[in-house]
Short mmCIF file of C-alpha atoms in Angstrom, two decimals:
data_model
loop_
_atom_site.label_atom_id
_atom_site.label_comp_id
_atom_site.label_asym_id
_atom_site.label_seq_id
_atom_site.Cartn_x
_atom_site.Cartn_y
_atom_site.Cartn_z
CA UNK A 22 118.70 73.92 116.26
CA UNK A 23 116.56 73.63 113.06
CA UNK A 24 112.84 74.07 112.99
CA UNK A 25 111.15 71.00 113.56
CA UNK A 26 107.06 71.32 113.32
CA UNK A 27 105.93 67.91 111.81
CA UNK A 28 105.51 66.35 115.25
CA UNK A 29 102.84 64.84 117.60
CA UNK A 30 102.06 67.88 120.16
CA UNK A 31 99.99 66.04 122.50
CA UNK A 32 103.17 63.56 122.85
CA UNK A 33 104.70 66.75 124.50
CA UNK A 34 105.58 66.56 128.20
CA UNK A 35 107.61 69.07 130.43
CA UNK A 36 110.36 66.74 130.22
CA UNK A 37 110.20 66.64 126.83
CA UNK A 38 109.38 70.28 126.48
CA UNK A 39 112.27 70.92 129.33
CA UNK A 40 114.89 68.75 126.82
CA UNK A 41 114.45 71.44 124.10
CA UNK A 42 114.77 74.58 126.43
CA UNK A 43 117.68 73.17 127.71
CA UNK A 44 119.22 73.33 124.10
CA UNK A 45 117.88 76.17 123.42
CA UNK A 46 118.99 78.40 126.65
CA UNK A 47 122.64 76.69 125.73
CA UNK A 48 122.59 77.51 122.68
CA UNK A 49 121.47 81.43 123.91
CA UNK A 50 123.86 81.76 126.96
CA UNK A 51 126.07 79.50 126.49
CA UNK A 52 125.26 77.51 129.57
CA UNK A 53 125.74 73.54 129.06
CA UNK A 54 122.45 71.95 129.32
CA UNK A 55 123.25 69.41 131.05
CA UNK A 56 123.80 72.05 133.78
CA UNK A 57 120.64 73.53 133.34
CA UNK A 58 117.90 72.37 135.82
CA UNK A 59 113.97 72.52 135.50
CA UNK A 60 113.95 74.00 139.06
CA UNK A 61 116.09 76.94 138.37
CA UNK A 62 115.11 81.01 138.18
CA UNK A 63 115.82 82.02 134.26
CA UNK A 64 117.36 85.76 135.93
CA UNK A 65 118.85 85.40 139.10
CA UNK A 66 120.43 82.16 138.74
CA UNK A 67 121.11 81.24 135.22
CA UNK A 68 121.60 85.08 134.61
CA UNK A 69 119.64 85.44 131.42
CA UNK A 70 118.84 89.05 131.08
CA UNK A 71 115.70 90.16 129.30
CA UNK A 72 117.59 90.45 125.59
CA UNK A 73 118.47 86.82 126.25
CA UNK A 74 115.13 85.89 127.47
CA UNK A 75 114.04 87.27 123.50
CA UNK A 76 116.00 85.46 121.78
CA UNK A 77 114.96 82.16 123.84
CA UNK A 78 111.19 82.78 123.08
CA UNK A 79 111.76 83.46 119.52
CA UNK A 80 113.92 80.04 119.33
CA UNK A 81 110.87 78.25 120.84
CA UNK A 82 109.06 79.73 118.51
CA UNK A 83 110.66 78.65 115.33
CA UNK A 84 111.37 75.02 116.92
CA UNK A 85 107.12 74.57 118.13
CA UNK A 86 105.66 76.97 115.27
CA UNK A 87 103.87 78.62 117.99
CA UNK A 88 103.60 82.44 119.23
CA UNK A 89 104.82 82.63 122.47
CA UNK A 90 104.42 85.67 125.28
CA UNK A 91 105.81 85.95 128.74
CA UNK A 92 102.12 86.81 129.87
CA UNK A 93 100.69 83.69 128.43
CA UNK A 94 102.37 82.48 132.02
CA UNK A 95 99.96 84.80 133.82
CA UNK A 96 96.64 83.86 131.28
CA UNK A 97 95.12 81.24 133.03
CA UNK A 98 95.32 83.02 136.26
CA UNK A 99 93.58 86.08 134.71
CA UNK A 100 90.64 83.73 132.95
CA UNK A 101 89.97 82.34 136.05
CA UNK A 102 89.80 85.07 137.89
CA UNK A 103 87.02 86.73 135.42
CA UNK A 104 86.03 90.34 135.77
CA UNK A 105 87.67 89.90 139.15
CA UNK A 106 90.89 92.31 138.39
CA UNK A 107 94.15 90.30 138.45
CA UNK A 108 96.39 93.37 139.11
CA UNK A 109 96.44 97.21 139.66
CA UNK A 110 98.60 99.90 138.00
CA UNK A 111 101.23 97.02 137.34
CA UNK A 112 100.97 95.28 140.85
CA UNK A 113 99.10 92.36 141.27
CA UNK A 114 96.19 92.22 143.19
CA UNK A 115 95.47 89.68 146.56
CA UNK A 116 93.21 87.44 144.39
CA UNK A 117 95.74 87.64 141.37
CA UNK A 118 98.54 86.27 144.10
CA UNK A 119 96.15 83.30 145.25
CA UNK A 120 95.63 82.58 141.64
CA UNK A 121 98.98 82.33 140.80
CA UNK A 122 100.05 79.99 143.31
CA UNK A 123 97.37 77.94 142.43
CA UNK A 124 98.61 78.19 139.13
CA UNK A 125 102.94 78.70 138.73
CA UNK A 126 103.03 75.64 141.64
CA UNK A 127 106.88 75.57 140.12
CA UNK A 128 107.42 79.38 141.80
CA UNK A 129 108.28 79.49 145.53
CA UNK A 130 105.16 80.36 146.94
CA UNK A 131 107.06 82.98 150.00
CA UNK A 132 108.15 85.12 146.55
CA UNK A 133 104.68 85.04 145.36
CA UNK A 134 103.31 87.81 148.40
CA UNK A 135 101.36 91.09 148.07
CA UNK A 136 103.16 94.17 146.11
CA UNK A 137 104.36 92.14 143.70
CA UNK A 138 104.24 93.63 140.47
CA UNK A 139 104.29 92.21 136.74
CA UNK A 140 107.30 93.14 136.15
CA UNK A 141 108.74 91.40 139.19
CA UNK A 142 106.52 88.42 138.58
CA UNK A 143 108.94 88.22 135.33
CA UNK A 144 112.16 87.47 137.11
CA UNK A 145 110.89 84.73 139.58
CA UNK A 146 110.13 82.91 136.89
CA UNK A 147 112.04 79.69 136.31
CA UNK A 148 113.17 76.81 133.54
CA UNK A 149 109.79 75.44 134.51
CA UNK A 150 107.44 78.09 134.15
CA UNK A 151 109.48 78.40 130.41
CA UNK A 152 108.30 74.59 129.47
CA UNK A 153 104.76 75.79 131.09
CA UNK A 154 104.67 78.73 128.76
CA UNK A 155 105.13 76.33 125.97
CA UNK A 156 102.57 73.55 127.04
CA UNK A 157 99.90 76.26 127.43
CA UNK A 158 100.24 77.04 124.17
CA UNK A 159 100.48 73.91 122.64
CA UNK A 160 96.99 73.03 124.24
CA UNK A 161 95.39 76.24 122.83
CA UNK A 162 96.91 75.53 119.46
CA UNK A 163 94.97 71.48 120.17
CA UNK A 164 91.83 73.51 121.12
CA UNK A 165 91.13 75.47 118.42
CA UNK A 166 92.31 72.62 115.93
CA UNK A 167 90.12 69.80 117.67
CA UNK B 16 136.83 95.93 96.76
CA UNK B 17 134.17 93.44 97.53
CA UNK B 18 131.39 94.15 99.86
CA UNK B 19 130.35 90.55 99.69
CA UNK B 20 126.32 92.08 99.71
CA UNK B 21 126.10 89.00 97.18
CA UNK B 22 122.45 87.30 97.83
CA UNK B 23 122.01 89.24 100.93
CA UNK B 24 118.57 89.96 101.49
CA UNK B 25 117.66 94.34 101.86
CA UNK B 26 114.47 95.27 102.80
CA UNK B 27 113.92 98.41 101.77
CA UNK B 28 111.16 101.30 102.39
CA UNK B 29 111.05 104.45 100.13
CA UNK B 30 112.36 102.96 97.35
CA UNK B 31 110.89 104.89 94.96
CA UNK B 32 112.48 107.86 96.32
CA UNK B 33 115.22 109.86 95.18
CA UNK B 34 117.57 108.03 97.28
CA UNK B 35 115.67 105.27 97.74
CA UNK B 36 115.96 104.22 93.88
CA UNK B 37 119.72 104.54 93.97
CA UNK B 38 119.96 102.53 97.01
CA UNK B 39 118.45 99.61 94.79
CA UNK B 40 120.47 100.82 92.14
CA UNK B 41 123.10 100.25 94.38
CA UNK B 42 122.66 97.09 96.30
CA UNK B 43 121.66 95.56 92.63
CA UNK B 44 124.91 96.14 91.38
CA UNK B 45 126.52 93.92 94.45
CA UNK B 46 123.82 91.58 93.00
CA UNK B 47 121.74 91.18 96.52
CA UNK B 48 118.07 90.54 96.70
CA UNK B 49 115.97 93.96 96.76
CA UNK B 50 112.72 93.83 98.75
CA UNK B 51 110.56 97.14 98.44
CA UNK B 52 107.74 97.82 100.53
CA UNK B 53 105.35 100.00 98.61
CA UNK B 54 102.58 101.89 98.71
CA UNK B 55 101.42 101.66 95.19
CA UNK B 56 102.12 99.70 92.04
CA UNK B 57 102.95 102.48 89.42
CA UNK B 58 105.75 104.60 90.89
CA UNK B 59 107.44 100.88 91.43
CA UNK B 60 106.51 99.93 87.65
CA UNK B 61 108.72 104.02 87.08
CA UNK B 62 111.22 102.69 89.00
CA UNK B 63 111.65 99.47 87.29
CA UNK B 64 112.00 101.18 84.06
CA UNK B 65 114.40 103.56 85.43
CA UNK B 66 116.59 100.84 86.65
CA UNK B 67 116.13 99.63 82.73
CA UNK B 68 117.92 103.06 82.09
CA UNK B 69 120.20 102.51 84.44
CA UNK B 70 121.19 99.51 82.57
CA UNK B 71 120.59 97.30 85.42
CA UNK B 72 118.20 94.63 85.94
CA UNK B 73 115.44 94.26 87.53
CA UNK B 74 114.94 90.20 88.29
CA UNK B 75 116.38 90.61 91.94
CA UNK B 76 113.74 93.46 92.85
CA UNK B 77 110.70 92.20 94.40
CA UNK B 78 107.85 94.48 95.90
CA UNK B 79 104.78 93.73 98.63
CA UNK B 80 102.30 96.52 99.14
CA UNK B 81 102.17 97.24 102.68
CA UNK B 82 100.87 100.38 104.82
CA UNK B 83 103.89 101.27 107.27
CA UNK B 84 101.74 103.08 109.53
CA UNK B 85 99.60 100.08 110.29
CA UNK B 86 101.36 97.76 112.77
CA UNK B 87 99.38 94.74 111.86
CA UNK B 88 100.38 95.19 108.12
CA UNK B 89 103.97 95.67 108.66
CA UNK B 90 103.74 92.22 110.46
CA UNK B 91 102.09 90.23 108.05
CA UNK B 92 104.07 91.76 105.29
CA UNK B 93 107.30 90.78 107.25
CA UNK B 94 105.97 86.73 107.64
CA UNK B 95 105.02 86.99 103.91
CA UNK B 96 108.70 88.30 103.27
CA UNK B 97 110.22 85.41 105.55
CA UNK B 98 108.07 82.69 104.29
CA UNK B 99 109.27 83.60 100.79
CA UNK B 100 113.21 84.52 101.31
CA UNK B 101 113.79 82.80 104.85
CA UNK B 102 115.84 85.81 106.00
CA UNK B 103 115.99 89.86 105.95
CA UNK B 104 119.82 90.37 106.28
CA UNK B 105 119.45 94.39 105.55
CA UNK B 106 116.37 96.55 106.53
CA UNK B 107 117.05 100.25 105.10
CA UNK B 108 114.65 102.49 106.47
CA UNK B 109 114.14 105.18 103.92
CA UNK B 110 110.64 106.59 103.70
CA UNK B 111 110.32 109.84 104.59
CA UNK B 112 108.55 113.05 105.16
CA UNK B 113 108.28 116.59 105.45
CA UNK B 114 105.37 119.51 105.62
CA UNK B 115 107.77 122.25 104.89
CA UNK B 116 105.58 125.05 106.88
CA UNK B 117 105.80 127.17 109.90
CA UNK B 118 104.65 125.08 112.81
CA UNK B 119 101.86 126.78 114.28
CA UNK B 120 100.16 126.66 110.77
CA UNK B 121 100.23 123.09 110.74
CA UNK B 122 96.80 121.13 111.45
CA UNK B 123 96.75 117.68 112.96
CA UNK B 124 97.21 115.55 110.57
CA UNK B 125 100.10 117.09 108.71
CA UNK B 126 101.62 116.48 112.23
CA UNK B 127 100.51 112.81 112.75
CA UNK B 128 101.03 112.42 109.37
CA UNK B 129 105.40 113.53 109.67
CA UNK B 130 105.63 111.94 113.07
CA UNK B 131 103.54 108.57 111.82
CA UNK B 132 105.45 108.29 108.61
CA UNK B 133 109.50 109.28 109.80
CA UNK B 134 109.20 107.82 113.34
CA UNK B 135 106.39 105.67 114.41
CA UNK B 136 106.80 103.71 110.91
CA UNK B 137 110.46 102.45 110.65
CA UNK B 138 109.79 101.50 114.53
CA UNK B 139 106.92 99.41 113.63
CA UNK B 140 109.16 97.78 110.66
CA UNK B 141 111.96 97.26 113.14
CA UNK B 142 109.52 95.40 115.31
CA UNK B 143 108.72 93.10 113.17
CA UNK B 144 112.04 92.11 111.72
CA UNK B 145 113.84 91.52 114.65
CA UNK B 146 112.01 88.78 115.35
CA UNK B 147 114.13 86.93 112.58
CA UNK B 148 116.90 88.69 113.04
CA UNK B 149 117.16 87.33 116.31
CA UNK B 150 116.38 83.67 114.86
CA UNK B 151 119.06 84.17 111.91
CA UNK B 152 121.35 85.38 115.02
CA UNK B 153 122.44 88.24 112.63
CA UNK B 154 121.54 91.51 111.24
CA UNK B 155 122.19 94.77 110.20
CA UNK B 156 119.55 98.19 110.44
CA UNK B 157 119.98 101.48 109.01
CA UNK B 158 117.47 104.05 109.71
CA UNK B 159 117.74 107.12 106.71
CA UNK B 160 117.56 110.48 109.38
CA UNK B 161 117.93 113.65 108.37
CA UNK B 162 121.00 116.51 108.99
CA UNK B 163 118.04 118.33 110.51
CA UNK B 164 118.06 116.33 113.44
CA UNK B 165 121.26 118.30 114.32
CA UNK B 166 120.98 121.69 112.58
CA UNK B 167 119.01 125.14 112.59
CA UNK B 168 116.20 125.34 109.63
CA UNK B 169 112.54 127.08 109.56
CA UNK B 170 109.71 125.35 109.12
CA UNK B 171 110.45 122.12 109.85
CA UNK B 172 110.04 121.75 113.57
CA UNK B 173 107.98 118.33 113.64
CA UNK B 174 110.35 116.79 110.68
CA UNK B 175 113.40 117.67 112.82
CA UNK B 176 112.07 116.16 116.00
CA UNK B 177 110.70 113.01 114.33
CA UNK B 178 114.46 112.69 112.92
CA UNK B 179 116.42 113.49 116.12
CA UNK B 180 113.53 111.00 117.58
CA UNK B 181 115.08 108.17 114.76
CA UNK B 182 118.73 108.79 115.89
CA UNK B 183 118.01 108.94 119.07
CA UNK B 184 115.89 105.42 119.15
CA UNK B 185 119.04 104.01 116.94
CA UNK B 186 121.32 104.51 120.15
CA UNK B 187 119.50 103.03 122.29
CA UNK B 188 118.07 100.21 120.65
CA UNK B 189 121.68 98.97 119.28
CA UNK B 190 122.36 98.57 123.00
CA UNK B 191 119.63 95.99 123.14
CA UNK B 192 120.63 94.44 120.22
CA UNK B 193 124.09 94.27 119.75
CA UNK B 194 124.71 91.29 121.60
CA UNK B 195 122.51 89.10 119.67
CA UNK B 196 124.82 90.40 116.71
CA UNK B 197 122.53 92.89 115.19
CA UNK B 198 124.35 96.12 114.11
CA UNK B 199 121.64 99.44 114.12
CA UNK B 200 123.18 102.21 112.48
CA UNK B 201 121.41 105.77 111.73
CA UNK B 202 122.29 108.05 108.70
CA UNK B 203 121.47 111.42 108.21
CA UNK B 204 121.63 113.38 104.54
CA UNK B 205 122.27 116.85 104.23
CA UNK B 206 120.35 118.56 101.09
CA UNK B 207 120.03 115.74 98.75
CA UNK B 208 119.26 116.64 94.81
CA UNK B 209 115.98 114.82 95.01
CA UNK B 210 112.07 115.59 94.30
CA UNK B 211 111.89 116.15 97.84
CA UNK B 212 114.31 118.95 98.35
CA UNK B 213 113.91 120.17 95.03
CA UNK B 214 111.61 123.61 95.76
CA UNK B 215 114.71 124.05 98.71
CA UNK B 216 117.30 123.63 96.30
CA UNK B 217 115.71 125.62 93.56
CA UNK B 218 114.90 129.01 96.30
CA UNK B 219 117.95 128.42 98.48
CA UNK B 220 121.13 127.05 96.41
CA UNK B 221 123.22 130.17 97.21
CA UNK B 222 122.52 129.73 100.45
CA UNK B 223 123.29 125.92 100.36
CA UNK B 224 126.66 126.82 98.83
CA UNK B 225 127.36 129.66 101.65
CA UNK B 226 126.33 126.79 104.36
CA UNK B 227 128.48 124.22 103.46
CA UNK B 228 131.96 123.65 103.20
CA UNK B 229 132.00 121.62 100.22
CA UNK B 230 129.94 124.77 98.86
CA UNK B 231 127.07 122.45 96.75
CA UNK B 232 124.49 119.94 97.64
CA UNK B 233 124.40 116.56 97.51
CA UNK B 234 123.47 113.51 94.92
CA UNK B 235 121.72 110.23 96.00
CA UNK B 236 124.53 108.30 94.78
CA UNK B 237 126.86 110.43 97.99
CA UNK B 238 124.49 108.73 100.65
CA UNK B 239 123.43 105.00 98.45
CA UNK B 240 127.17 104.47 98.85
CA UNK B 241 127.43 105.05 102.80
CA UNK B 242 124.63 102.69 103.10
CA UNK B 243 126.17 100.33 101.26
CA UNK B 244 129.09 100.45 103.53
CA UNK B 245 127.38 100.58 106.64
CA UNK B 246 125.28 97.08 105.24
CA UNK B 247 128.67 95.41 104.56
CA UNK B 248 129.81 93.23 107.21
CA UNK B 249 133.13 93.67 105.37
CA UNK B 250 133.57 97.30 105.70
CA UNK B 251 131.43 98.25 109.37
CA UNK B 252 131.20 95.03 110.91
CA UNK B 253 132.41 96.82 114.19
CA UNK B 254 129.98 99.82 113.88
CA UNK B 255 126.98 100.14 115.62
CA UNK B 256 124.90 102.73 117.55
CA UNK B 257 125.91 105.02 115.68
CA UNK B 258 124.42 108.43 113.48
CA UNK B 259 126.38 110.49 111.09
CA UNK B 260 125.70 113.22 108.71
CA UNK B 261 126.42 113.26 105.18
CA UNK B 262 126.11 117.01 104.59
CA UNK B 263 128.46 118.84 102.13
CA UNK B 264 130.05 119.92 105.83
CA UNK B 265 127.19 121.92 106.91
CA UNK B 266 127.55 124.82 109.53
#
């Protein structure tokens, strides 16, 4: 997939956003896209492993002209929450767990429970929280430009 | 025989090195694109001249002044590379190191300065160009160690470490890599005839010749070459993780 930057971001939805992580993760895994679903869990069931997961944000990259991180998933929940700590030596805190299911709505909210650490936090997320990842972003990006 | 290096891109750090220059010598004469990361302007402007001697040209060697130790700097230096090749196909970590001196004499910065410079450095480098080595879906690393890694020697406990620390991170990190087709390879020179190891060659050659079984030491030409091979997707397409000493045979 070739770089494509001279676009309207505002015109981006999840389901457009969700069409090019489709063809992306394909084009990673090998998966077909049109077997991908929005709904599914990048680790456990399309079975992208951390390399993969890489190589998938630094396609996004090149394709939106953005920097993307796996934390930027977890951002909003931490500026809400303030000086209010949103985890702990690596597991998030009570408050950081309300905030997140106010926030990753996409994540099954019975896997989003006390103990749960970062790194954990990492491999519930899903196709979804991807295209969420993206769409944050791409409204910061609007932000600072506007 | 063809190493089809032809337009590849090589990123290159201590290139104005004793090996380092022949490694551009080197990769120039497959005609690739040489990029040098340098500290300063004049020992690149010696080098260019030397190439002159060398009867080789110089169009296909570009430089950016960069401080490898800052991990900011590497990165910008990296986009500026990418926004004006596209692509890094090569990345030759080269720049090296050593305090020759009994450890416990050593102050703080002499260590920082050996551990910064031959470890923390090419990781920092290696950071950064993975990112398009991952979008180019290919790529090839070779980290310059040293046969110290491996052997006895005085004096250069924190070089040795920061080495073994190289070809040790080379292992591991071609097992992260390798799938995404990006080959990390580590090689380590015995006594080289450079500026470097001159003082070691000039107060030790008998016992260079007594330690190795090819009874001499070795030219920068005897390593550019391995590099070369190791870069070529013709010859070591297949090799990866891997560190091996070019050493005269040292015992």
């Amino acid at each position: 997939m070739g770089v494509c930057i001279n676009y309207n971001r505002q015109m981006e939805s999840i389901n457009d956003i969700f069409k090019v992580v489709a063809e992306i993760i394909e084009g990673s895994i090998g998966t077909p896209k049109e077997e991908i679903k929005i709904d599914q869990t990048l680790f456990d069931e399309l079975e992208i492993d951390s390399i993969d997961l890489v190589d998938i944000l630094f396609e996004l990259e090149s394709h939106y002209d953005i920097e993307l991180k796996v934390s930027d998933i977890e951002s909003r929940a931490r500026e809400e929450l303030g000086d209010v700590p949103y985890e702990v030596d690596g597991v998030i805190t009570a408050k950081g767990i309300v905030m997140l299911r106010k926030h990753m709505t996409e994540i099954d909210p019975s896997s989003l429970k006390e103990g749960l650490t970062i790194h954990g936090l990492v491999r519930l997320f899903s196709v979804h929280s991807l295209c969420k990842i993206i769409q944050y972003r791409i409204e910061i990006l609007d932000k600072e430009k506007s | 025989m063809n190493l089809e290096l032809q337009n590849k891109v090589i990123l290159l750090t201590g290139a104005t090195g004793g090996i380092g220059k022949q490694v551009v010598l080197d990769f120039l004469q497959e005609d690739s694109i040489v990029i040098c990361l340098i500290r300063n302007q004049k020992k690149m402007d010696e080098m260019r001249g030397w190439l002159k001697e060398h009867e080789t040209s110089d169009l296909n060697v570009h430089s950016y002044v960069c401080d490898l130790m800052n991990f900011e700097n590497v990165n910008e230096t990296v986009k500026l590379i990418i926004n004006d090749f596209n692509r890094i196909d090569v990345l030759v970590n080269c720049a090296g190191f050593a305090h020759e001196y009994p450890f416990a004499l050593l102050n703080e910065s002499q260590i920082d300065e050996m551990i910064d410079l031959n470890f923390k450095s090419p990781l920092y480098l290696i950071h950064a160009v993975l990112r398009p080595m991952f979008k180019q879906k290919e790529g090839c690393i070779i980290n310059i160690s040293s046969v110290s890694a491996v052997k006895k020697g005085r004096g250069i406990a924190t070089y040795a470490s920061s080495k073994a620390a190289l070809d040790t991170f080379t292992r591991a990190l071609s097992q992260e890599v390798g799938r995404k087709n990006i080959r990390v390879n580590c090689i380590r020179p015995g006594v080289i005839n450079t500026s470097m190891s001159e003082a070691l060659i000039d107060r030790s050659e008998d016992t260079i010749q007594a330690s190795t079984a090819l009874a001499r030491h070795g030219y920068p030409n005897e390593i550019s070459k391995a590099i070369l091979f190791v870069a070529s997707n013709k010859t070591a397409s297949y090799m990866t993780g891997e560190s091996f000493s070019i050493d005269g045979g040292m015992y």
